[in-house]
Amino acid sequence: MPRRIDPTADRAVYRQLADLIRDAINTGQLRPGELLPSEGRLAQVHEVGRDAVRDALALLRSEGQIVTERGVGSRVRDQTHTENVQLQRGDTVTTRMPTPEERRQLGIAEGVPVFVVRRGAGEMLHAGDRTRLEVHDQPADEA
Amino acid sequence: MPRRIDPTADRAVYRQLADLIRDAINTGQLRPGELLPSEGRLAQVHEVGRDAVRDALALLRSEGQIVTERGVGSRVRDQTHTENVQLQRGDTVTTRMPTPEERRQLGIAEGVPVFVVRRGAGEMLHAGDRTRLEVHDQPADEA
DNA sequence: AGAGATTTGTCCGTATGTATT
DNA sequence: GAATACATACGGACAAATCTC
């Protein structure tokens, strides 16, 4: 129902649409796992072309907000961190987008970055959507 | 001349094309800073449609592999980390894709994840493409 | 299993705008 | 200004994957 897209605005239509959907996700109107309206439906409802819809969904996918399956549709991605990894002194950490191969191995969706933790000569990869890194706390101090 | 794209394959054409280009980047056939062939050229060479090319480039962009400039073309992105950030005991770190707003504030390209470093009640955002987190090596010393 | 509906993937044509060369 | 190249946006058509009955 939200008729808030302005084709004459500076901001691209597909970005406006992505904003709408992103907001709907962040405000809980769209819940994790929930199926979005189909591309055709979104185009109708918002009165935009299918290109704009597809570009908007691609953007949200790249942000890790949704996952898309052919023949099915796009779902809101569940972003809950479950795994804690302890960092040690001397560890260095970088982050980047994984290769498709790494995505497959880690079992993560598109739009999800990875942690690269280097410890000595070794290197460990962690899925960014379910990992929280923690710097080891001293035995006696605040939690 | 790489005629390796199979329209009848399970894998989507634009993903196959993205694979080809990604491999070319990773094997050094395409070097950082180097300009890719134009979209039209890629479509001709690989005998695929405009949509497939644009979708492939969008995917690579979302992976941080390339950057695209309007009126110019797409270049292989140089991924060198320049800034070091020291982590302290008790810090927790997550990573995710930034919102468009955060991207703007940090001045980073699409396809670049961010670090979220939580220290106490505060929260700091760091651009993932130029930041390396380090766990301080000193036994007893902090700010 | 088989048919049909739904949804995304891909092709194409066309058009306008913006930025670079 | 002209040529080139990407960005955005509309439209139609069919293929391929999935789901439902």
Coordinates of C-alpha atoms (C1' of nucleotides) in Angstrom, one line a residue:
Chain A
M1 CA 0.0 0.0 0.0
P2 CA 2.8 2.5 0.6
R3 CA 2.7 4.7 -2.4
R4 CA 5.9 6.5 -1.6
I5 CA 8.0 6.2 -4.7
D6 CA 8.6 9.3 -6.7
P7 CA 9.9 8.7 -10.2
T8 CA 10.9 12.4 -10.5
A9 CA 13.0 12.4 -7.4
D10 CA 16.8 12.5 -7.5
R11 CA 17.1 9.2 -5.8
A12 CA 16.8 6.3 -8.2
V13 CA 13.5 4.4 -8.1
Y14 CA 15.1 1.1 -7.3
R15 CA 17.0 2.6 -4.4
Q16 CA 13.7 4.2 -3.1
L17 CA 12.1 0.8 -3.4
A18 CA 15.0 -0.9 -1.6
D19 CA 14.7 1.7 1.1
L20 CA 11.0 0.9 1.6
I21 CA 11.7 -2.8 1.8
R22 CA 14.7 -2.3 4.1
D23 CA 12.6 -0.3 6.4
A24 CA 9.9 -2.9 6.4
I25 CA 12.5 -5.4 7.4
N26 CA 14.0 -3.3 10.1
T27 CA 10.7 -2.3 11.6
G28 CA 9.6 -5.9 11.7
Q29 CA 6.8 -5.5 9.1
L30 CA 8.7 -8.2 7.2
R31 CA 10.0 -10.9 9.5
P32 CA 13.0 -13.2 9.0
G33 CA 12.1 -16.1 6.8
E34 CA 9.1 -14.4 5.4
L35 CA 8.6 -14.4 1.7
L36 CA 8.5 -11.0 0.0
P37 CA 5.9 -10.3 -2.7
S38 CA 7.0 -11.6 -6.1
E39 CA 8.8 -9.3 -8.4
G40 CA 5.8 -8.8 -10.6
R41 CA 3.7 -8.1 -7.5
L42 CA 6.1 -5.5 -6.2
A43 CA 6.2 -3.9 -9.7
Q44 CA 2.4 -3.6 -9.7
V45 CA 2.0 -2.4 -6.1
H46 CA 4.6 0.2 -6.4
E47 CA 3.9 1.0 -10.0
V48 CA 7.5 0.6 -11.2
G49 CA 9.1 -1.6 -13.9
R50 CA 10.5 -5.0 -13.2
D51 CA 14.0 -3.7 -13.7
A52 CA 13.6 -1.4 -10.8
V53 CA 12.3 -4.2 -8.7
R54 CA 15.1 -6.6 -9.7
D55 CA 17.7 -3.9 -9.1
A56 CA 16.2 -3.2 -5.6
L57 CA 16.3 -6.9 -4.7
A58 CA 19.8 -7.2 -6.0
L59 CA 20.8 -4.4 -3.8
L60 CA 19.2 -5.9 -0.7
R61 CA 20.8 -9.2 -1.5
S62 CA 24.2 -7.5 -1.6
E63 CA 23.5 -6.1 1.8
G64 CA 22.6 -9.5 3.2
Q65 CA 19.1 -8.4 3.9
I66 CA 17.4 -11.1 1.7
V67 CA 18.1 -14.3 -0.1
T68 CA 16.5 -15.2 -3.4
E69 CA 15.7 -18.6 -4.8
R70 CA 14.7 -19.2 -8.4
G71 CA 11.2 -20.4 -8.8
V72 CA 10.4 -19.5 -5.2
G73 CA 11.0 -15.9 -4.3
S74 CA 13.0 -13.7 -1.9
R75 CA 13.0 -14.2 1.8
V76 CA 14.1 -12.0 4.7
R77 CA 17.3 -13.3 6.0
D78 CA 17.7 -14.2 9.6
Q79 CA 20.7 -12.4 11.0
T80 CA 21.3 -13.7 14.5
H81 CA 24.8 -14.2 15.8
T82 CA 25.2 -17.5 17.6
E83 CA 28.8 -18.3 17.6
N84 CA 31.4 -16.6 19.8
V85 CA 35.1 -16.8 18.9
Q86 CA 37.8 -15.8 21.3
L87 CA 40.6 -13.6 20.0
Q88 CA 44.1 -13.9 21.5
R89 CA 46.9 -11.5 21.8
G90 CA 48.7 -11.1 18.5
D91 CA 45.6 -12.1 16.4
T92 CA 44.9 -9.9 13.4
V93 CA 41.4 -9.7 11.8
T94 CA 40.3 -8.6 8.4
T95 CA 36.9 -8.8 6.7
R96 CA 35.8 -9.2 3.2
M97 CA 33.3 -10.8 1.0
P98 CA 33.8 -14.5 0.5
T99 CA 34.3 -16.3 -2.8
P100 CA 31.4 -18.5 -3.9
E101 CA 33.5 -21.5 -2.9
E102 CA 34.0 -20.1 0.6
R103 CA 30.3 -19.3 0.8
R104 CA 29.5 -22.9 -0.1
Q105 CA 32.0 -24.3 2.5
L106 CA 30.7 -22.0 5.3
G107 CA 27.1 -22.5 4.2
I108 CA 26.3 -18.8 4.1
A109 CA 24.2 -16.6 1.9
E110 CA 25.2 -14.0 -0.6
G111 CA 25.7 -10.6 0.9
V112 CA 27.4 -12.1 4.0
P113 CA 31.0 -11.1 4.7
V114 CA 33.5 -13.3 6.5
F115 CA 36.1 -12.7 9.2
V116 CA 39.6 -13.7 8.4
V117 CA 41.4 -14.3 11.7
R118 CA 45.2 -14.7 11.4
R119 CA 47.0 -16.4 14.3
G120 CA 50.6 -17.0 13.7
A121 CA 51.0 -18.7 10.4
G122 CA 47.4 -19.9 10.4
E123 CA 44.3 -18.4 9.0
M124 CA 40.7 -19.1 10.1
L125 CA 37.5 -18.1 8.2
H126 CA 34.3 -17.4 10.1
A127 CA 30.9 -16.7 8.8
G128 CA 30.1 -13.0 9.4
D129 CA 26.4 -13.5 10.0
R130 CA 26.8 -15.8 13.0
T131 CA 30.1 -15.0 14.5
R132 CA 31.0 -12.5 17.1
L133 CA 34.6 -12.0 18.0
E134 CA 35.6 -11.4 21.6
V135 CA 38.8 -10.2 22.9
H136 CA 39.8 -12.4 25.8
D137 CA 38.9 -11.0 29.1
Q138 CA 41.1 -11.1 32.2
P139 CA 40.0 -13.4 35.0
A140 CA 39.4 -10.6 37.5
D141 CA 37.5 -7.6 36.2
E142 CA 34.2 -6.4 34.9
A143 CA 32.0 -8.6 32.7
Chain B
M1 CA 37.8 -16.4 -26.6
P2 CA 36.7 -18.2 -23.5
R3 CA 33.6 -19.9 -24.7
R4 CA 32.8 -21.4 -21.4
I5 CA 29.3 -20.2 -20.7
D6 CA 26.6 -22.7 -21.1
P7 CA 23.1 -21.3 -21.2
T8 CA 21.7 -24.8 -20.6
A9 CA 23.7 -25.3 -17.4
D10 CA 22.1 -25.3 -14.0
R11 CA 24.1 -22.3 -13.0
A12 CA 22.6 -18.9 -14.1
V13 CA 24.4 -17.4 -17.0
Y14 CA 25.3 -14.2 -15.1
R15 CA 26.8 -16.2 -12.3
Q16 CA 28.9 -18.2 -14.8
L17 CA 30.1 -15.0 -16.3
A18 CA 30.9 -13.6 -12.9
D19 CA 32.9 -16.8 -12.2
L20 CA 34.9 -16.3 -15.4
I21 CA 35.8 -12.7 -14.5
R22 CA 36.4 -13.5 -10.9
D23 CA 38.8 -16.2 -11.9
A24 CA 40.5 -13.9 -14.3
I25 CA 41.0 -11.5 -11.4
N26 CA 42.2 -14.1 -9.0
T27 CA 44.7 -15.6 -11.5
G28 CA 46.1 -12.2 -12.3
Q29 CA 44.9 -12.1 -15.9
L30 CA 43.1 -9.0 -14.8
R31 CA 45.1 -6.8 -12.5
P32 CA 44.1 -4.3 -9.9
G33 CA 43.2 -1.1 -11.6
E34 CA 42.8 -2.6 -14.9
L35 CA 39.7 -1.7 -16.9
L36 CA 37.4 -4.6 -17.9
P37 CA 35.9 -4.7 -21.4
S38 CA 32.8 -2.6 -21.7
E39 CA 29.4 -4.2 -21.0
G40 CA 28.6 -4.4 -24.6
R41 CA 31.9 -5.9 -25.4
L42 CA 31.5 -8.6 -22.7
A43 CA 28.0 -9.4 -24.1
Q44 CA 29.4 -9.8 -27.6
V45 CA 32.5 -11.9 -26.6
H46 CA 30.6 -14.2 -24.3
E47 CA 27.5 -14.2 -26.4
V48 CA 25.1 -13.4 -23.6
G49 CA 22.5 -10.7 -23.2
R50 CA 22.9 -7.2 -21.7
D51 CA 21.0 -8.3 -18.5
A52 CA 23.4 -11.1 -17.8
V53 CA 26.4 -8.9 -18.1
R54 CA 25.0 -6.2 -15.9
D55 CA 23.9 -8.8 -13.3
A56 CA 27.4 -10.3 -13.4
L57 CA 29.1 -7.0 -12.8
A58 CA 26.6 -6.1 -10.1
L59 CA 27.5 -9.4 -8.4
L60 CA 31.2 -8.7 -8.6
R61 CA 30.6 -5.2 -7.4
S62 CA 28.7 -6.6 -4.4
E63 CA 31.7 -8.9 -3.7
G64 CA 34.1 -6.0 -3.7
Q65 CA 35.9 -7.4 -6.7
I66 CA 35.4 -4.4 -9.0
V67 CA 34.4 -0.8 -8.9
T68 CA 32.4 0.8 -11.7
E69 CA 32.5 4.4 -12.8
R70 CA 29.9 5.8 -15.0
G71 CA 31.2 6.9 -18.3
V72 CA 34.3 4.9 -17.8
G73 CA 33.8 1.3 -17.0
S74 CA 34.6 -1.3 -14.4
R75 CA 38.0 -1.7 -12.8
V76 CA 39.5 -4.4 -10.7
R77 CA 39.5 -3.2 -7.2
D78 CA 42.8 -2.9 -5.3
Q79 CA 42.3 -4.5 -1.9
T80 CA 45.0 -3.4 0.4
H81 CA 44.5 -2.8 4.1
T82 CA 46.1 0.4 5.3
E83 CA 44.7 1.2 8.7
N84 CA 45.3 -0.7 11.9
V85 CA 42.9 -0.6 14.8
Q86 CA 43.9 -1.9 18.2
L87 CA 41.4 -4.1 20.0
Q88 CA 41.2 -4.0 23.8
R89 CA 40.1 -6.6 26.3
G90 CA 36.4 -6.9 26.4
D91 CA 35.9 -5.6 22.9
T92 CA 33.4 -7.6 20.8
V93 CA 33.5 -7.4 17.0
T94 CA 30.9 -8.3 14.4
T95 CA 30.9 -7.7 10.6
R96 CA 28.1 -7.1 8.1
M97 CA 27.3 -5.1 5.0
P98 CA 26.7 -1.4 5.7
T99 CA 23.6 0.4 5.0
P100 CA 23.8 3.0 2.1
E101 CA 23.9 5.7 4.7
E102 CA 26.9 4.1 6.5
R103 CA 28.6 3.5 3.2
R104 CA 28.3 7.2 2.5
Q105 CA 29.6 8.2 5.8
L106 CA 32.6 5.9 5.7
G107 CA 33.2 6.7 2.0
I108 CA 33.4 3.1 0.9
A109 CA 32.3 1.3 -2.2
E110 CA 29.5 -1.2 -2.6
G111 CA 30.6 -4.7 -1.8
V112 CA 32.7 -3.6 1.1
P113 CA 31.7 -4.9 4.6
V114 CA 32.3 -3.1 7.8
F115 CA 33.6 -4.0 11.2
V116 CA 31.4 -3.1 14.2
V117 CA 33.5 -2.8 17.3
R118 CA 31.7 -2.6 20.6
R119 CA 33.6 -1.2 23.5
G120 CA 31.5 -0.8 26.6
A121 CA 28.4 1.1 25.7
G122 CA 30.0 2.5 22.5
E123 CA 30.1 1.3 19.0
M124 CA 32.6 2.1 16.3
L125 CA 32.3 1.4 12.6
H126 CA 35.3 0.7 10.4
A127 CA 35.6 0.3 6.7
G128 CA 36.4 -3.4 6.0
D129 CA 38.5 -2.7 3.0
R130 CA 41.2 -0.7 4.7
T131 CA 41.1 -1.8 8.3
R132 CA 42.9 -4.6 10.0
L133 CA 42.1 -5.3 13.6
E134 CA 44.9 -6.2 16.0
V135 CA 44.7 -7.6 19.4
H136 CA 47.3 -5.8 21.4
D137 CA 50.4 -7.8 22.1
Q138 CA 51.4 -6.2 25.4
P139 CA 50.5 -8.2 28.5
A140 CA 49.4 -5.3 30.7
D141 CA 48.5 -2.0 29.2
E142 CA 45.5 -0.2 28.0
A143 CA 44.0 3.2 27.4
Chain C
dA1 C1' 3.2 -38.8 -11.9
dG2 C1' 1.6 -35.3 -14.3
dA3 C1' -0.4 -30.8 -15.3
dG4 C1' -0.7 -26.2 -14.4
dA5 C1' 0.4 -22.0 -11.8
dT6 C1' 3.9 -19.1 -9.9
dT7 C1' 8.4 -17.0 -9.7
dT8 C1' 12.9 -15.9 -11.0
dG9 C1' 16.3 -15.9 -15.0
dT10 C1' 17.4 -14.2 -19.5
dC11 C1' 16.8 -12.3 -23.8
dC12 C1' 15.5 -8.2 -26.4
dG13 C1' 13.8 -3.3 -27.8
dT14 C1' 13.6 1.4 -26.5
dA15 C1' 14.4 5.7 -24.2
dT16 C1' 16.6 9.3 -21.2
dG17 C1' 20.2 10.9 -18.3
dT18 C1' 25.0 11.5 -16.7
dA19 C1' 29.9 11.2 -17.0
dT20 C1' 34.1 10.7 -19.4
dT21 C1' 37.1 11.0 -23.3
Chain D
dG1 C1' 30.1 19.2 -29.7
dA2 C1' 30.5 14.1 -30.6
dA3 C1' 31.4 9.5 -29.4
dT4 C1' 31.5 6.2 -25.8
dA5 C1' 30.0 4.0 -21.6
dC6 C1' 27.4 3.3 -17.7
dA7 C1' 22.8 4.2 -14.9
dT8 C1' 18.1 4.0 -14.8
dA9 C1' 13.7 2.7 -16.4
dC10 C1' 9.8 1.1 -19.0
dG11 C1' 8.0 -2.8 -21.8
dG12 C1' 7.3 -7.7 -23.8
dA13 C1' 8.5 -12.6 -24.4
dC14 C1' 10.0 -17.1 -23.3
dA15 C1' 12.9 -20.5 -20.4
dA16 C1' 13.9 -22.8 -16.2
dA17 C1' 13.0 -23.9 -11.4
dT18 C1' 9.8 -24.7 -8.0
dC19 C1' 5.5 -25.5 -5.9
dT20 C1' 0.7 -27.1 -5.6
dC21 C1' -2.9 -30.0 -6.6

